[in-house]
Coordinates of C-alpha atoms in Angstrom, one line a residue:
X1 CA 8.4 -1.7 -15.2
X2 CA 7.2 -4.0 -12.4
X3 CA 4.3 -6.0 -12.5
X4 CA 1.9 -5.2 -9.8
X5 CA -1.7 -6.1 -10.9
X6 CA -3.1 -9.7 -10.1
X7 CA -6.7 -10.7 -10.3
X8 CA -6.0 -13.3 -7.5
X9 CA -4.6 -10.8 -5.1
X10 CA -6.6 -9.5 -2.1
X11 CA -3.5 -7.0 -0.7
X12 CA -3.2 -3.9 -1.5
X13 CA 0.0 -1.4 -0.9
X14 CA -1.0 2.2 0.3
X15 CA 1.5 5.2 -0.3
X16 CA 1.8 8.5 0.3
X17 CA -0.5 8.9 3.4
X18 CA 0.4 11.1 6.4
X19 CA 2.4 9.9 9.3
X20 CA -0.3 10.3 12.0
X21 CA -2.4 7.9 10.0
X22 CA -3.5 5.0 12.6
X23 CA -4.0 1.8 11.4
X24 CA -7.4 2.2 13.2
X25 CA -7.9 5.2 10.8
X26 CA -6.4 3.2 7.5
X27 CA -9.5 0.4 8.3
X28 CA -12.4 2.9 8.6
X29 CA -11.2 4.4 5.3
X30 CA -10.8 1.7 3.6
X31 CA -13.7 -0.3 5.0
X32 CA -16.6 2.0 2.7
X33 CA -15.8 0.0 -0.3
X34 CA -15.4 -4.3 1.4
X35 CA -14.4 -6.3 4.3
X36 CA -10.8 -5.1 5.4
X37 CA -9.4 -8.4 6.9
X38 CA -6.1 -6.8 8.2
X39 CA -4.5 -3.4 8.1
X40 CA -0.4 -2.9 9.1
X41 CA 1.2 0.7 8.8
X42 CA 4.8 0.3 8.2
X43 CA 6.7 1.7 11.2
X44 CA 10.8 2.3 11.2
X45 CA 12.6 0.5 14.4
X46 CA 12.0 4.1 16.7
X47 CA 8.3 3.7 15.4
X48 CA 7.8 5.8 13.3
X49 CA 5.3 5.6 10.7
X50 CA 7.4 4.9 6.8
X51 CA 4.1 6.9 5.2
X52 CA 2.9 3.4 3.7
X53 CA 1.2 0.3 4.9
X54 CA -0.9 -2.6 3.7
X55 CA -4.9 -3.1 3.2
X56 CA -6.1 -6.6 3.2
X57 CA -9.7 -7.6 1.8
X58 CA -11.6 -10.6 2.0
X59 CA -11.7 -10.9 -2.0
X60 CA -9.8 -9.9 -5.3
X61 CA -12.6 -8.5 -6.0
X62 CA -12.8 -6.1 -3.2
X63 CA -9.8 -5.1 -3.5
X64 CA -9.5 -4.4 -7.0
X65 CA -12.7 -2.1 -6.5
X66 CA -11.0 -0.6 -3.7
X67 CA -7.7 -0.1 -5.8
X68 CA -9.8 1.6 -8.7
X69 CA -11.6 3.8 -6.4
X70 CA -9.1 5.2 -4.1
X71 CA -5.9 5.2 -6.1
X72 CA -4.6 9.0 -6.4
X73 CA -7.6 10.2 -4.1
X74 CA -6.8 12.2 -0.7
X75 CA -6.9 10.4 2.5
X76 CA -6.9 14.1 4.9
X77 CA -4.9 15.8 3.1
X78 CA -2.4 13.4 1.3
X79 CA -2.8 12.6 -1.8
X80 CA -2.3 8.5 -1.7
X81 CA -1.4 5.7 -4.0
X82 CA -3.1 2.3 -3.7
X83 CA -1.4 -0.6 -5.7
X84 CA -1.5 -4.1 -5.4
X85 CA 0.8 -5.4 -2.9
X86 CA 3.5 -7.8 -4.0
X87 CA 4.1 -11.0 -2.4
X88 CA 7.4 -10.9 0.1
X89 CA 9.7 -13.3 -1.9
X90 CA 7.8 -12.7 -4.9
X91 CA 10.8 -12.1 -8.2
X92 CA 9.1 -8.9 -8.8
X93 CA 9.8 -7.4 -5.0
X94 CA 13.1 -8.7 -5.8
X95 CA 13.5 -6.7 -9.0
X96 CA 12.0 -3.3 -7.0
X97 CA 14.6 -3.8 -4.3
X98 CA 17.4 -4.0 -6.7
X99 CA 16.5 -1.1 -8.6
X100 CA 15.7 1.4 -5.7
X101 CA 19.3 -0.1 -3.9
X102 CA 21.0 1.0 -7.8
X103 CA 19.3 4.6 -7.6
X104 CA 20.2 5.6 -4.3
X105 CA 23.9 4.5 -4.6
X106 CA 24.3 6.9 -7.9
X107 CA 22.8 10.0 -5.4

């Protein structure tokens, strides 16, 4: 439904993980498999954590070696998704945006 996989992209999205996870902690997992060049968790205004965040590598090719190996594995106890991350005016984020504002008007 939305395209998410680019050999020229170095971001990846991370979903799913726990809300105690630090960005400290996000870097030393993801660290095993490249150079992380920047790590954000994605906080809500009162700072809490939104359970996703971003992974940054110094390659595509880092990151798509880091997508393959830790997409759907367990980081504690949370099973996590790891996509590539979509740029933030990018016509595909657009698209996402519309759909999830569609689905959770018809709740």
């Amino acid at each position: 439904m939305f395209a998410t996989d680019s050999k020229e992209n170095s971001r990846l999205i991370v979903k799913g993980f726990a809300s105690y996870i630090s960005e400290e902690r996000l870097r030393a997992h993801f660290s095993r498999l490249g150079d992380v060049t920047d790590v954000r968790v994605s906080r809500t205004a009162s700072g809490r954590s939104r359970e996703f965040g971003f992974v940054g590598y110094r390659t595509p090719a880092e990151a798509a070696a880091a997508k393959a190996f830790f997409d759907q594995t367990f980081l504690d106890t949370r099973r996590i998704t790891v996509e590539y991350a979509l740029p933030p005016r990018s016509p595909a984020l657009a698209e996402r945006k519309r759909f999830h504002a569609e689905v959770s008007v018809d709740r």
